[in-house]
mmCIF file of C-alpha atoms in Angstrom:
data_model
loop_
_atom_site.group_PDB
_atom_site.id
_atom_site.type_symbol
_atom_site.label_atom_id
_atom_site.label_comp_id
_atom_site.label_asym_id
_atom_site.label_seq_id
_atom_site.Cartn_x
_atom_site.Cartn_y
_atom_site.Cartn_z
ATOM 1 C CA MET A 1463 0.000 0.000 0.000
ATOM 2 C CA VAL A 1464 1.135 3.549 -0.683
ATOM 3 C CA ALA A 1465 1.593 5.600 2.489
ATOM 4 C CA MET A 1466 -0.976 8.296 3.237
ATOM 5 C CA THR A 1467 0.393 11.773 2.771
ATOM 6 C CA ARG A 1468 -1.210 15.166 3.248
ATOM 7 C CA CYS A 1469 -2.226 16.789 -0.029
ATOM 8 C CA GLN A 1470 -0.480 19.836 -1.360
ATOM 9 C CA VAL A 1471 -2.524 22.836 -2.449
ATOM 10 C CA GLY A 1472 -3.352 22.788 -6.138
ATOM 11 C CA ILE A 1473 -5.635 20.962 -8.508
ATOM 12 C CA LEU A 1474 -4.654 17.311 -8.821
ATOM 13 C CA ALA A 1475 -1.625 17.974 -6.647
ATOM 14 C CA CYS A 1476 -1.972 14.908 -4.461
ATOM 15 C CA LEU A 1477 -1.558 12.150 -7.007
ATOM 16 C CA VAL A 1478 -1.161 8.773 -5.386
ATOM 17 C CA LEU A 1479 -0.139 5.961 -7.692
ATOM 18 C CA ALA A 1480 -0.908 2.377 -6.842
ATOM 19 C CA ILE A 1481 -0.306 -0.810 -8.750
ATOM 20 C CA THR A 1482 -3.779 -0.809 -10.283
ATOM 21 C CA CYS A 1483 -5.531 2.527 -9.834
ATOM 22 C CA ARG A 1484 -4.971 6.239 -9.532
ATOM 23 C CA GLN A 1485 -6.552 8.617 -7.033
ATOM 24 C CA SER A 1486 -6.229 12.371 -6.885
ATOM 25 C CA VAL A 1487 -7.660 15.097 -4.671
ATOM 26 C CA ALA A 1488 -8.388 18.543 -6.053
ATOM 27 C CA GLN A 1489 -7.723 21.673 -3.994
ATOM 28 C CA SER A 1490 -11.374 21.628 -2.920
ATOM 29 C CA GLY A 1491 -10.964 18.212 -1.256
ATOM 30 C CA ILE A 1492 -13.010 16.450 -3.931
ATOM 31 C CA PRO A 1493 -11.443 13.097 -4.888
ATOM 32 C CA TYR A 1494 -11.165 11.908 -8.494
ATOM 33 C CA ALA A 1495 -10.308 8.371 -9.552
ATOM 34 C CA TRP A 1496 -9.362 6.493 -12.708
ATOM 35 C CA GLY A 1497 -7.697 3.270 -13.772
ATOM 36 C CA LYS A 1498 -8.372 -0.371 -12.935
ATOM 37 C CA ASN A 1499 -11.546 -0.882 -10.897
ATOM 38 C CA THR A 1500 -12.057 -4.660 -10.780
ATOM 39 C CA PHE A 1501 -12.893 -4.605 -7.051
ATOM 40 C CA GLY A 1502 -14.674 -1.233 -6.961
ATOM 41 C CA GLN A 1503 -11.565 0.328 -5.425
ATOM 42 C CA LEU A 1504 -12.095 3.633 -7.221
ATOM 43 C CA GLY A 1505 -15.172 4.410 -5.133
ATOM 44 C CA ILE A 1506 -17.205 5.698 -8.067
ATOM 45 C CA GLY A 1507 -20.232 3.575 -7.148
ATOM 46 C CA SER A 1508 -19.958 1.034 -9.956
ATOM 47 C CA MET A 1509 -17.500 -1.572 -11.151
ATOM 48 C CA PRO A 1510 -16.440 -1.001 -14.730
ATOM 49 C CA SER A 1511 -13.194 -2.933 -15.191
ATOM 50 C CA TYR A 1512 -11.459 0.302 -16.123
ATOM 51 C CA GLN A 1513 -12.348 3.961 -15.651
ATOM 52 C CA ARG A 1514 -10.421 5.574 -18.505
ATOM 53 C CA VAL A 1515 -10.921 9.234 -17.560
ATOM 54 C CA PRO A 1516 -10.955 10.840 -14.100
ATOM 55 C CA ALA A 1517 -14.352 10.534 -12.392
ATOM 56 C CA GLN A 1518 -15.428 12.308 -9.229
ATOM 57 C CA VAL A 1519 -15.853 10.023 -6.237
ATOM 58 C CA PRO A 1520 -19.448 10.768 -5.222
ATOM 59 C CA GLY A 1521 -20.619 11.800 -1.790
ATOM 60 C CA VAL A 1522 -17.434 13.308 -0.365
ATOM 61 C CA SER A 1523 -15.787 16.697 -0.644
ATOM 62 C CA ASN A 1524 -13.554 16.989 2.411
ATOM 63 C CA VAL A 1525 -10.747 14.538 1.609
ATOM 64 C CA VAL A 1526 -7.249 15.562 2.688
ATOM 65 C CA ALA A 1527 -5.308 12.398 1.794
ATOM 66 C CA VAL A 1528 -5.660 9.147 -0.125
ATOM 67 C CA ALA A 1529 -3.885 5.805 0.126
ATOM 68 C CA ALA A 1530 -4.406 3.148 -2.544
ATOM 69 C CA GLY A 1531 -3.760 -0.563 -2.382
ATOM 70 C CA PRO A 1532 -4.155 -3.002 -5.274
ATOM 71 C CA ARG A 1533 -7.785 -3.797 -4.331
ATOM 72 C CA HIS A 1534 -8.912 -1.056 -1.951
ATOM 73 C CA THR A 1535 -8.518 2.670 -1.282
ATOM 74 C CA LEU A 1536 -8.517 4.660 1.962
ATOM 75 C CA PHE A 1537 -9.611 8.296 2.278
ATOM 76 C CA LEU A 1538 -8.598 10.515 5.197
ATOM 77 C CA MET A 1539 -11.309 13.102 5.794
ATOM 78 C CA SER A 1540 -10.726 16.615 7.141
ATOM 79 C CA ASP A 1541 -12.486 15.689 10.404
ATOM 80 C CA GLY A 1542 -9.942 12.899 11.025
ATOM 81 C CA THR A 1543 -12.225 10.004 10.102
ATOM 82 C CA VAL A 1544 -11.212 7.426 7.514
ATOM 83 C CA LYS A 1545 -13.382 5.945 4.774
ATOM 84 C CA ALA A 1546 -12.568 2.914 2.643
ATOM 85 C CA VAL A 1547 -13.771 1.321 -0.587
ATOM 86 C CA GLY A 1548 -13.037 -1.720 -2.740
ATOM 87 C CA GLY A 1549 -12.180 -5.353 -2.172
ATOM 88 C CA ASN A 1550 -12.597 -6.584 1.391
ATOM 89 C CA ALA A 1551 -11.991 -10.352 1.354
ATOM 90 C CA ASP A 1552 -9.431 -9.996 4.146
ATOM 91 C CA GLY A 1553 -11.088 -7.099 5.995
ATOM 92 C CA GLN A 1554 -9.081 -4.392 4.218
ATOM 93 C CA LEU A 1555 -11.920 -1.868 4.555
ATOM 94 C CA GLY A 1556 -11.744 -1.960 8.349
ATOM 95 C CA ASN A 1557 -15.498 -1.984 8.864
ATOM 96 C CA GLY A 1558 -15.775 -5.349 10.633
ATOM 97 C CA THR A 1559 -16.973 -7.267 7.561
ATOM 98 C CA THR A 1560 -15.507 -9.059 4.572
ATOM 99 C CA THR A 1561 -18.038 -7.563 2.169
ATOM 100 C CA SER A 1562 -16.555 -5.541 -0.667
ATOM 101 C CA SER A 1563 -18.022 -2.120 -1.466
ATOM 102 C CA THR A 1564 -18.124 0.195 -4.495
ATOM 103 C CA VAL A 1565 -19.128 3.124 -2.260
ATOM 104 C CA LEU A 1566 -17.189 4.552 0.651
ATOM 105 C CA VAL A 1567 -17.744 2.927 4.059
ATOM 106 C CA ASN A 1568 -16.600 4.150 7.466
ATOM 107 C CA VAL A 1569 -13.499 2.541 8.963
ATOM 108 C CA SER A 1570 -14.419 1.626 12.522
ATOM 109 C CA GLY A 1571 -12.356 1.636 15.699
ATOM 110 C CA LEU A 1572 -10.139 4.625 14.963
ATOM 111 C CA SER A 1573 -9.882 7.534 17.380
#
């Protein structure tokens, strides 16, 4: 997994590259995603195999950092909470289940 880092100011300035997908956060805190999406790891609400152009991740606008693994993605929100999306066979999403998700879920147990 790529380490979470705080985004720099500027459109598409926080580009995090993973093995299979790309995530970026605009200056406004709105995340965009593109690339391989076999497990729903882009968080765009559907599972096309590939998202060929950047698409806004729906439902969030206060993202300050992103970390992407090969099958899941984590989003650090401005209030300190963490959301996750994608493959969850081994509990990668941190929500107490092994159910994958194409929409962001809350990571539980963090304080």
